[in-house]
Amino acid sequence: MSKIRVYELAKLLSKTNKELMEILKSLDVDVKTHMSSIDTDVAQLVEDALRNDAGASVGIKEEKISTSEERVIVAYESTVAETASLLGVSPADAVKALVTAGLMLPANAKVDDKALGVLASAFGKKLSRPVSGGEFEKTVESAPRPTGKSAPKGAHLVPRPPIVTVMGHVDHGKTTLLDYIRKTNVTESEAGGITQHIGASTVIHQNERIVFLDTPGHEAFTAMRARGAQVTDIAVLVVAADDGLMPQTIEAINHAKAAGVPIIVAINKIDKPDARPDRVRQQLSDQGLVPEEWGGDTIMVDVSAKKGLGVEQLLEMITLVAELGELRADPTVDPEGIVVEAKLDKGKGPVATVIVQEGTLMRGDIVLAETTWGRVRAMLDDRGNFVDTAGPSTPVEILGLDGVPQPGERFRKVAHEREARDTISLQAQIRREEDATRTKRLTLEEVYQQMQQGETPQLNLLLKCDVQGSLEALRNSLMKLATNEVGTFIVHEGVGRISESDVMLAAASNAIVIGFNVRPDSNASRIAEREGVQIRLYRVIYDVIDDVKAALEGMLAPKLREHILGQAEIRAVFKVPKSGKVAGCYVTEGQMKRNAKVRLIREGVVFWEGTLSVLKRFKDDVREVAAGYECGMSFNNFQDFREQDVVEAYEIIEEKRNLE
Ligand code: GDP
């Protein structure tokens, strides 16, 4: 049986989605949203109910044509040409109308419901499908009138445009897609206008505004979320059809899921001969994103960002998903919003792009962000025009701030400069105190404590491993550990080094990072420290399991813990006659000690462990070498090192359990 989406039917019947949803409800048709599909005979039922409602006699059948309008019945199997002849137009005209509407259907193709809608509006006729069987007539007779009742309204709540972030693996076409959308969907009056880069841009699709955040990728998204700010309403996940799912694709999915943001998938590069969109669908299904056409509820659109194929449809889907979210804001209250980008401009001083979330920001307003404040001296929109006001979901660049705020900082309007000043100095003081006695995020040691306090901790873990095999083994064993008191949830998993983005995700979702035979890069370590994220590094799977289990049982035993002494980078490899190879190193952090335990790390993955046997400064053997100095090293029974490998020196110390 063929199907039609509720919103498509709404269009066909010139109803709003909401009206149609009400009608369906009154007919006891169970649909979740206007994105849901219904059988075409149910659609027919609706249509008939509407016709009855419009005053026609009850039980009317299709052959009784209503007096005011000419209704043409089109069989399900009809072709475009047949439909054209029913309409009294030439097949060529029908095809032309379809092509104009973006439907590439030849004259001998079957008309689907969408095409039917296009033809109906192109030729000003009402087209409908035949009723199948007599079964529905009864229902029609007894169908109650659509109620038309409307939802209670907030004070001054009005719909606001959605704010969309484009995410996905590098080179899958995020930038190309954003560029194409911006180029082709400029504001009405400014066709060909050039978008300024201010960090976010507004495009217009069928008179609906959509705001895109310019920074593709999930770093910015997660950085904001780690600060507790969320601007994104919808995530568009770009996956190249020739490349399939890649690590960053999966990361992006997890970031969006963790934030509870709906995902629309754009399967890109379908113009390429080796594009395999169905393989992408399969891979996404494996990640829990099942395409609608396969019975799931993830919207997936095939696109070519380069050629512009499918982009219109993608924008339409964004608009529809936004409509589902019932995004509302009150333009009349005091303005508040979020900083998306900020920089210090030589001429203009601090410049920040903000998105207004509530209220209307006006030139001259005094705004207070988290680390700075200022009077809005000027505002520019994404076309570089000076504007005086900015309502909800409007990105604007503002000038006049006292300092450069961080992306993700919230701002609001305050009444007096004085209030802004006082708050800033108070906040600075609070921050200083907080830094001193920082409340850390959850550590493994605290899990049991929480349980004791009667809380049910959700142990969120982020797993990074050297190879896929160990990842799977680890995941499976950890999932088995969940008990009644504690849920274990893996917010993200992946192969390779622990990156900044991993730590940000862990921070945003209060997760502990478990690294198995991998290391954090230095940025990641720095951020983990700043954000209070615990990173635990392991070399044996059983140790991970033991620790997690022990934490769950409150038995985290004294543990032999390693203490990292320092890191060095291999900058040159020398062959020394007789004694083999020597690594010429530069100590980047901490110190190197002779006889220390070391591990060699290549691209974030541990590939050898052993002992540092020889440590030299120039020709001399030395006991230790500190950061900032060069040295020569060789290792016990190991010579397979290369330039750019990292040497990490550590010692084992006994650490007390810190539960008490
Ligand atoms: P990003 O890293 O995700 O922002 O990817 P880019 O937008 O920079 O695109 C990476 C490469 O893929 C560029 O060379 C683009 O020209 C190319 N590309 C992007 N979209 C398409 C597409 O739809 N079809 C084809 N054939 N190439 C594309």
XYZ file of C-alpha atoms and ligand atoms in Angstrom:
688
model
C 0.000 0.000 0.000
C 1.419 3.368 -0.833
C 2.024 5.985 1.800
C 2.052 9.707 2.108
C 3.579 11.938 4.728
C 1.216 13.984 6.828
C 2.869 17.246 5.830
C 2.602 16.310 2.163
C -1.072 15.645 2.577
C -1.462 18.922 4.443
C 0.038 20.679 1.470
C -2.241 18.849 -0.925
C -5.264 19.825 1.106
C -4.076 23.381 1.740
C -4.136 22.829 5.489
C -1.453 23.642 8.000
C 0.303 20.672 9.553
C -1.303 21.473 12.833
C -4.790 21.583 11.383
C -4.245 18.276 9.671
C -2.896 16.700 12.854
C -6.057 17.801 14.637
C -8.209 16.323 11.922
C -6.321 13.036 12.057
C -6.748 12.952 15.785
C -10.445 13.510 15.488
C -10.569 10.593 13.064
C -8.725 8.416 15.561
C -5.782 8.077 13.237
C -2.719 7.598 15.339
C 0.209 9.621 14.011
C 3.143 10.893 15.972
C 4.095 13.945 13.997
C 3.523 15.600 10.686
C 6.621 13.769 9.472
C 4.843 10.443 9.960
C 3.528 8.521 7.004
C -0.042 7.369 6.635
C -1.573 5.010 4.127
C -3.053 6.694 1.123
C -6.486 5.257 1.835
C -6.377 6.880 5.242
C -5.443 10.064 3.424
C -8.505 9.562 1.311
C -10.576 9.218 4.426
C -9.291 12.548 5.652
C -9.986 14.167 2.373
C -13.506 12.835 2.386
C -14.064 13.957 5.938
C -12.970 17.418 4.952
C -15.243 17.430 2.001
C -18.149 16.411 4.194
C -17.191 19.039 6.629
C -17.297 21.620 3.894
C -20.994 20.991 3.599
C -21.334 18.207 1.065
C -23.786 15.469 1.883
C -22.608 12.711 4.169
C -21.390 9.558 2.474
C -20.451 11.341 -0.688
C -18.467 9.223 -3.077
C -15.886 10.294 -5.522
C -18.162 10.130 -8.515
C -20.400 12.755 -6.979
C -18.419 15.780 -7.876
C -18.942 18.682 -5.561
C -20.635 21.580 -7.173
C -18.107 24.293 -6.648
C -14.972 22.472 -7.702
C -14.076 20.099 -10.403
C -12.559 17.033 -8.838
C -10.586 14.584 -10.920
C -10.027 11.067 -9.684
C -6.616 9.651 -10.508
C -6.029 5.917 -10.179
C -2.992 4.794 -8.212
C -1.425 3.252 -11.295
C -1.871 6.308 -13.517
C 1.080 7.714 -15.390
C 1.939 11.367 -15.787
C 0.621 11.265 -19.362
C -2.686 9.728 -18.264
C -3.076 12.268 -15.511
C -2.336 15.030 -18.012
C -5.109 13.844 -20.254
C -7.516 13.724 -17.296
C -6.550 17.308 -16.627
C -6.988 18.221 -20.243
C -3.383 19.327 -20.701
C -0.578 17.933 -22.838
C 1.850 15.431 -21.288
C 4.672 17.846 -22.086
C 3.012 20.588 -20.042
C 2.520 18.203 -17.139
C 6.155 17.128 -17.230
C 7.221 20.754 -17.421
C 5.147 21.616 -14.367
C 6.679 18.722 -12.475
C 10.224 19.645 -13.445
C 9.620 23.243 -12.410
C 8.633 21.925 -9.016
C 11.811 19.879 -8.822
C 10.292 16.484 -9.676
C 12.082 14.804 -12.534
C 9.360 12.464 -13.774
C 9.038 11.372 -17.400
C 5.602 11.178 -19.009
C 5.414 7.411 -18.625
C 6.269 7.395 -14.912
C 3.605 6.729 -12.330
C 2.335 9.805 -10.530
C 2.982 9.577 -6.841
C 1.096 11.671 -4.335
C 3.665 14.400 -4.404
C 3.442 14.699 -8.175
C -0.311 14.681 -7.869
C -0.122 17.660 -5.554
C 2.128 19.529 -7.946
C -0.138 18.867 -10.904
C -3.205 19.850 -8.925
C -1.820 23.209 -8.019
C -0.186 23.783 -11.424
C -3.447 23.315 -13.274
C -5.818 24.593 -10.649
C -7.778 21.351 -10.285
C -8.580 19.171 -7.317
C -7.080 15.741 -7.786
C -7.806 12.798 -5.571
C -7.233 9.103 -5.302
C -10.075 6.608 -5.500
C -11.455 5.293 -2.234
C -10.412 1.683 -1.808
C -13.373 -0.481 -0.831
C -16.505 0.728 0.854
C -15.162 0.335 4.324
C -14.400 3.954 4.893
C -17.758 5.288 3.962
C -19.154 4.279 7.306
C -16.327 5.873 9.163
C -16.793 8.996 7.188
C -20.409 9.185 8.139
C -19.644 8.915 11.791
C -16.517 11.008 11.762
C -16.790 13.946 14.134
C -15.990 17.407 12.917
C -12.441 18.498 13.237
C -12.260 20.498 16.403
C -9.891 23.210 15.253
C -8.962 23.913 18.810
C -5.670 25.723 19.225
C -2.957 25.307 21.797
C -2.840 27.697 24.736
C -0.593 30.604 23.949
C 2.194 32.094 26.031
C 2.369 35.776 26.715
C 3.997 36.930 23.507
C 5.460 33.712 22.240
C 6.038 33.713 18.522
C 7.666 31.088 16.327
C 11.386 31.572 15.887
C 13.675 30.197 13.188
C 15.711 27.063 13.924
C 19.437 27.276 14.575
C 21.302 24.563 12.759
C 24.827 23.164 13.140
C 26.424 21.171 10.342
C 28.593 18.328 11.601
C 30.468 15.391 10.110
C 33.831 13.962 9.181
C 36.480 16.164 7.637
C 36.218 16.479 3.849
C 32.728 15.073 3.733
C 31.497 18.417 2.425
C 30.275 20.489 5.372
C 31.791 23.727 4.109
C 30.693 23.109 0.547
C 27.148 22.481 1.722
C 27.043 25.617 3.856
C 28.475 27.651 0.991
C 25.941 26.301 -1.441
C 23.064 26.994 0.894
C 24.263 30.505 1.604
C 24.892 31.265 -2.040
C 21.509 30.106 -3.230
C 19.272 31.184 -0.390
C 20.121 34.792 0.154
C 17.646 37.286 1.546
C 14.930 38.199 -0.942
C 16.146 41.661 -1.754
C 19.754 40.752 -2.056
C 20.052 38.006 -4.607
C 23.745 37.606 -5.268
C 24.558 39.348 -2.006
C 27.720 38.328 -0.287
C 27.618 36.765 3.112
C 29.921 38.290 5.640
C 31.625 35.883 7.894
C 30.267 36.643 11.315
C 29.993 33.098 12.637
C 26.396 32.435 11.767
C 24.174 33.214 8.834
C 20.520 33.405 8.061
C 19.114 31.876 4.914
C 15.600 32.057 3.609
C 13.887 28.951 2.337
C 10.348 29.337 1.065
C 9.845 32.393 3.223
C 11.062 30.566 6.311
C 14.268 31.674 7.973
C 16.894 29.144 8.984
C 20.009 30.131 10.910
C 23.188 28.183 10.271
C 26.159 28.296 12.589
C 29.168 28.809 10.355
C 31.685 26.756 12.229
C 31.150 23.314 10.866
C 32.204 20.421 13.012
C 31.365 19.568 16.523
C 34.182 21.287 18.376
C 32.382 24.588 18.662
C 29.138 22.809 19.414
C 30.634 20.817 22.254
C 32.713 23.681 23.560
C 29.497 25.565 24.041
C 27.745 22.665 25.620
C 30.603 22.124 28.027
C 29.838 25.636 29.242
C 26.238 24.625 29.679
C 25.072 26.627 26.701
C 23.084 25.232 23.881
C 22.156 27.155 20.793
C 21.658 24.366 18.318
C 18.130 23.186 17.584
C 18.960 20.767 14.789
C 22.157 18.996 13.748
C 22.736 18.244 10.088
C 25.097 15.303 9.844
C 26.993 15.270 6.573
C 28.228 11.847 5.443
C 30.008 11.427 2.122
C 28.373 8.624 0.183
C 31.685 7.523 -1.336
C 33.445 7.348 2.001
C 30.816 6.184 4.469
C 30.891 6.472 8.224
C 34.162 7.741 9.647
C 35.345 8.280 13.223
C 34.272 11.920 13.307
C 30.875 10.987 11.923
C 30.354 8.732 14.894
C 31.695 11.400 17.221
C 29.268 13.897 15.763
C 26.374 11.480 16.239
C 27.314 11.005 19.868
C 27.709 14.721 20.453
C 24.294 15.431 18.991
C 22.721 12.543 20.878
C 24.296 13.631 24.146
C 22.840 17.082 23.592
C 19.443 15.665 22.696
C 19.430 17.544 19.403
C 17.504 16.022 16.488
C 19.706 14.817 13.648
C 18.985 15.125 9.956
C 21.430 13.217 7.787
C 22.652 14.686 4.517
C 24.184 11.877 2.492
C 26.522 13.938 0.358
C 28.493 13.549 -2.872
C 25.833 11.421 -4.518
C 27.038 12.835 -7.833
C 30.164 10.729 -7.534
C 30.239 7.482 -9.503
C 31.399 5.525 -6.479
C 28.702 6.949 -4.196
C 26.923 4.256 -2.205
C 24.182 6.007 -0.274
C 22.575 2.733 0.776
C 25.752 1.549 2.388
C 25.746 4.782 4.398
C 22.152 4.094 5.421
C 23.180 0.638 6.549
C 26.136 1.962 8.534
C 23.987 4.640 10.149
C 21.414 2.019 11.079
C 24.153 0.138 12.857
C 24.675 3.291 14.897
C 21.012 3.453 15.800
C 20.034 5.999 13.173
C 17.538 4.071 11.107
C 16.272 5.854 8.005
C 12.572 6.566 7.804
C 12.219 4.661 4.582
C 13.430 1.596 6.472
C 10.930 2.082 9.236
C 13.099 4.160 11.535
C 12.717 7.793 12.397
C 15.846 9.459 11.095
C 15.377 11.699 8.131
C 18.051 11.156 5.500
C 18.364 13.186 2.338
C 20.653 12.374 -0.582
C 22.462 15.515 -1.638
C 25.306 16.796 -3.700
C 26.630 19.933 -2.079
C 28.742 20.554 -5.138
C 25.920 20.348 -7.661
C 23.140 21.467 -5.356
C 21.134 18.257 -5.769
C 18.717 17.555 -2.934
C 19.653 20.709 -1.041
C 16.161 22.156 -1.397
C 14.737 18.996 0.063
C 17.240 19.115 2.906
C 16.149 22.665 3.716
C 12.536 21.592 3.597
C 13.264 18.805 6.054
C 15.005 21.277 8.347
C 11.950 23.503 8.267
C 9.683 20.564 9.022
C 11.768 19.256 11.883
C 11.915 22.785 13.243
C 8.165 22.988 13.080
C 7.984 19.781 15.112
C 10.155 21.357 17.766
C 7.628 24.191 18.104
C 10.434 26.665 18.581
C 9.077 29.751 20.245
C 10.481 32.871 21.779
C 9.155 36.101 23.182
C 10.504 39.133 21.317
C 9.101 41.550 23.878
C 11.113 40.558 26.948
C 14.592 41.743 27.867
C 17.028 40.290 25.369
C 19.339 37.426 26.190
C 21.374 34.997 24.145
C 24.679 33.317 23.531
C 28.058 34.346 22.191
C 29.028 32.198 19.208
C 32.301 33.788 18.244
C 34.412 36.675 19.436
C 37.662 38.294 18.513
C 39.679 41.419 19.037
C 39.634 43.547 15.921
C 42.442 46.044 15.540
C 40.160 48.826 14.434
C 36.865 47.994 16.073
C 38.006 46.555 19.397
C 36.244 43.498 20.818
C 33.769 42.111 18.301
C 31.368 39.331 19.227
C 28.832 37.419 17.204
C 25.872 36.643 19.346
C 22.609 34.875 18.747
C 19.653 36.441 20.426
C 17.502 33.723 21.979
C 14.809 35.706 23.719
C 13.711 39.294 23.448
C 15.000 41.888 21.042
C 18.475 43.326 21.289
C 18.752 46.991 20.397
C 21.570 49.324 19.637
C 22.407 51.204 22.804
C 21.467 48.310 25.114
C 23.834 47.511 27.937
C 24.686 43.836 27.769
C 26.310 41.680 30.357
C 28.091 38.473 29.348
C 29.888 36.151 31.769
C 33.304 37.708 31.596
C 32.635 41.085 30.076
C 30.014 43.714 29.428
C 29.442 46.759 27.253
C 27.021 49.103 25.589
C 26.097 47.925 22.111
C 27.633 50.638 19.969
C 26.756 49.048 16.642
C 25.240 45.851 15.314
C 25.857 44.220 11.958
C 23.904 41.407 10.410
C 25.419 38.571 8.373
C 25.324 40.703 5.214
C 27.410 43.362 6.861
C 24.477 45.775 7.164
C 24.149 47.962 10.205
C 20.985 47.073 12.077
C 19.286 48.627 15.076
C 17.412 45.616 16.389
C 17.847 41.871 16.487
C 15.004 39.561 17.517
C 14.999 35.892 18.536
C 17.226 33.534 16.533
C 19.017 36.426 14.898
C 22.785 36.331 14.654
C 24.438 39.735 14.869
C 27.920 41.023 15.349
C 28.041 43.491 18.179
C 30.589 46.205 18.832
C 31.130 47.993 22.081
C 32.046 45.246 24.509
C 34.704 45.895 27.079
C 36.546 42.634 26.495
C 36.471 39.536 24.316
C 33.998 36.960 25.652
C 34.355 33.193 25.157
C 32.127 31.313 22.742
C 29.266 29.835 24.715
C 29.041 32.700 27.195
C 25.518 33.778 27.896
C 24.586 37.428 27.814
C 21.585 39.460 28.856
C 20.527 43.052 28.854
C 20.866 44.943 32.098
C 19.380 48.277 33.041
C 22.442 50.146 34.246
C 26.150 50.179 33.610
C 26.601 49.906 37.295
C 24.779 46.602 37.504
C 26.998 45.256 34.741
C 30.178 46.426 36.434
C 29.212 45.067 39.823
C 28.151 41.720 38.443
C 31.364 41.324 36.491
C 33.546 42.010 39.482
C 31.436 39.737 41.648
C 31.613 36.996 39.045
C 35.354 37.372 38.769
C 35.609 36.908 42.500
C 33.362 33.859 42.480
C 35.430 32.373 39.691
C 38.608 32.887 41.644
C 37.105 31.117 44.612
C 35.747 28.369 42.444
C 39.125 27.829 40.863
C 40.594 27.434 44.304
C 38.088 24.869 45.502
C 36.917 23.581 42.224
C 34.120 21.095 42.364
C 35.366 18.390 40.125
C 33.305 16.326 37.819
C 32.642 12.754 38.777
C 35.679 10.549 39.281
C 35.667 6.807 39.498
C 36.460 7.132 43.205
C 33.309 9.115 43.815
C 30.912 6.666 42.250
C 30.524 4.644 45.413
C 30.278 7.741 47.535
C 27.323 8.853 45.490
C 25.706 5.467 45.916
C 26.174 5.721 49.650
C 24.427 9.046 49.628
C 21.433 7.364 48.132
C 21.956 8.714 44.661
C 21.914 6.405 41.705
C 24.967 7.409 39.810
C 24.983 7.005 36.126
C 28.517 6.066 35.312
C 29.213 7.748 31.998
C 32.273 6.482 30.215
C 34.104 7.573 27.126
C 36.300 4.800 25.747
C 39.316 5.232 23.549
C 41.357 2.215 22.469
C 44.254 1.449 20.197
C 42.362 -1.021 18.026
C 38.751 -1.826 17.245
C 39.043 -5.321 18.697
C 39.949 -4.190 22.173
C 37.252 -1.535 22.021
C 34.613 -4.155 21.456
C 35.943 -6.436 24.141
C 36.088 -3.585 26.601
C 32.646 -2.295 25.791
C 31.075 -5.711 26.148
C 32.696 -6.396 29.479
C 31.784 -2.982 30.841
C 28.180 -3.220 29.808
C 27.902 -6.457 31.759
C 28.891 -4.638 34.904
C 25.869 -2.409 35.174
C 23.944 -3.161 38.366
C 20.668 -2.016 39.797
C 22.342 0.779 41.643
C 24.486 2.031 38.830
C 23.896 2.390 35.167
C 26.904 2.416 32.904
C 26.542 4.425 29.788
C 29.099 4.818 27.061
C 28.801 8.316 25.705
C 31.352 7.764 23.019
C 33.931 5.257 21.922
C 36.614 5.319 19.318
C 39.998 4.213 18.169
C 43.025 6.471 18.479
C 44.427 9.079 20.773
C 42.318 10.914 23.324
C 41.577 14.235 21.687
C 40.417 17.594 22.862
C 37.026 16.839 21.461
C 36.802 13.623 23.500
C 37.538 15.543 26.665
C 35.008 18.235 25.816
C 32.361 15.602 25.248
C 33.291 13.950 28.534
C 33.059 17.324 30.253
C 29.703 18.063 28.703
C 28.302 14.691 29.706
C 30.101 14.265 33.018
C 31.916 11.187 31.803
C 35.166 9.539 32.801
C 37.596 8.958 29.974
C 39.054 5.473 29.815
C 42.089 5.148 27.579
C 43.268 1.701 26.666
C 46.763 1.692 25.205
C 46.270 5.249 24.045
C 47.298 8.621 25.357
C 45.721 12.040 25.475
C 47.417 14.636 23.330
C 48.736 17.612 25.234
C 45.732 19.802 24.458
C 43.453 17.100 25.731
C 45.370 16.789 28.991
C 45.309 20.521 29.509
C 41.592 20.738 28.948
C 40.918 17.704 31.121
C 42.722 19.458 33.915
C 40.870 22.685 33.351
C 37.486 21.005 33.111
C 38.114 18.544 35.907
C 37.636 15.507 33.683
C 39.197 12.281 34.916
C 41.257 10.424 32.351
C 42.275 6.917 33.351
C 44.813 5.114 31.269
C 45.120 1.361 31.153
C 47.131 -1.303 29.461
C 45.219 -4.383 30.543
C 41.504 -4.787 29.963
C 41.048 -6.650 33.240
C 42.417 -3.648 35.092
C 39.736 -1.466 33.584
C 37.044 -3.943 34.496
C 38.475 -4.405 37.974
C 38.600 -0.686 38.609
C 35.122 -0.001 37.382
C 33.794 -2.977 39.299
C 35.656 -1.950 42.402
C 34.344 1.574 42.088
C 30.827 0.232 41.800
C 31.360 -1.874 44.889
C 33.120 0.863 46.761
C 36.246 -1.222 46.925
C 38.642 0.732 44.823
C 41.793 -0.827 46.186
C 45.132 0.824 46.720
C 46.552 0.742 43.360
C 49.914 0.796 41.792
C 49.579 3.926 39.798
C 51.955 5.297 37.353
C 53.347 8.725 37.754
C 54.294 10.351 34.503
C 57.769 11.828 34.673
C 57.814 13.580 31.378
C 57.691 13.449 27.641
C 60.229 13.793 24.897
C 59.941 13.859 21.177
C 62.256 11.923 18.909
C 63.638 14.466 16.481
C 66.351 12.435 14.770
C 67.496 8.847 14.588
C 71.255 8.174 14.494
C 73.002 4.972 13.595
C 75.902 4.355 15.911
C 78.335 1.628 14.861
C 78.167 -1.392 17.148
C 75.574 -0.072 19.553
C 72.806 0.258 16.982
C 70.380 3.151 16.821
C 70.146 6.169 19.116
C 67.158 8.471 19.345
C 67.984 12.163 19.312
C 65.294 13.678 21.488
C 63.993 16.950 22.803
C 62.367 16.857 26.221
C 59.055 18.678 25.884
C 57.622 18.231 29.354
C 58.808 17.167 32.791
C 61.998 15.150 32.724
C 63.591 11.973 31.437
C 65.371 9.666 33.873
C 67.792 6.890 33.127
C 66.315 3.463 33.889
C 62.836 4.950 33.975
C 60.051 2.943 32.485
C 59.111 4.324 29.125
C 56.577 3.824 26.470
C 56.789 4.889 22.890
C 53.774 6.552 21.421
C 53.185 6.901 17.730
C 50.229 9.043 16.672
C 48.639 8.794 20.061
C 48.859 5.028 20.283
C 51.257 3.140 22.549
C 53.329 0.750 20.458
C 56.153 -0.266 22.734
C 56.907 -0.331 26.438
C 60.171 -0.976 28.168
C 63.050 0.713 29.875
C 65.178 3.694 29.032
C 68.653 2.147 29.182
C 70.944 4.923 28.027
C 70.479 8.650 28.522
C 73.120 11.042 27.202
C 73.714 14.758 27.006
C 76.192 15.135 24.149
C 78.766 12.447 24.838
C 78.115 12.131 28.559
C 75.894 9.662 30.311
C 73.513 11.518 32.598
C 70.922 10.553 35.196
C 68.249 12.938 34.065
C 67.428 15.565 31.489
C 64.865 18.281 32.034
C 62.332 19.872 29.704
C 63.762 22.203 27.130
C 66.955 20.170 26.612
C 68.092 17.775 23.962
C 69.356 14.331 24.741
C 70.192 10.973 23.238
C 68.352 7.838 24.293
C 68.406 4.168 23.660
C 66.102 1.531 24.934
C 66.400 -2.037 26.141
C 66.187 -4.335 23.159
C 64.285 -1.956 20.996
C 65.304 0.034 17.967
C 62.198 0.353 15.901
C 61.615 4.024 16.693
C 61.149 6.864 14.269
C 61.233 10.606 14.160
C 58.190 12.181 15.801
C 57.548 9.255 18.084
C 56.905 10.434 21.615
C 58.773 8.945 24.552
C 56.840 8.989 27.767
C 58.782 8.242 30.932
C 56.982 7.124 34.071
C 57.455 5.458 37.394
C 55.123 3.279 39.386
C 54.017 4.532 42.753
C 51.550 3.129 45.184
C 48.458 5.217 45.499
C 46.015 4.998 48.373
C 42.373 4.614 47.604
C 40.816 7.964 48.180
C 37.340 6.970 49.115
C 37.223 7.747 52.798
P 34.523 19.679 5.011
O 35.880 19.356 5.514
O 33.512 18.686 5.531
O 34.091 21.091 5.224
O 34.543 19.388 3.437
P 34.624 20.406 2.223
O 33.344 21.122 2.052
O 35.856 21.208 2.339
O 34.722 19.378 1.009
C 35.807 18.501 0.859
C 36.008 18.166 -0.603
O 34.891 17.449 -1.111
C 36.143 19.407 -1.472
O 37.135 19.150 -2.441
C 34.791 19.552 -2.115
O 34.861 20.162 -3.370
C 34.362 18.102 -2.254
N 32.906 17.978 -2.214
C 32.059 18.470 -1.288
N 30.778 18.156 -1.593
C 30.821 17.437 -2.748
C 29.826 16.829 -3.579
O 28.624 16.877 -3.320
N 30.269 16.156 -4.660
C 31.576 16.071 -4.992
N 31.911 15.400 -6.084
N 32.545 16.644 -4.252
C 32.175 17.321 -3.145
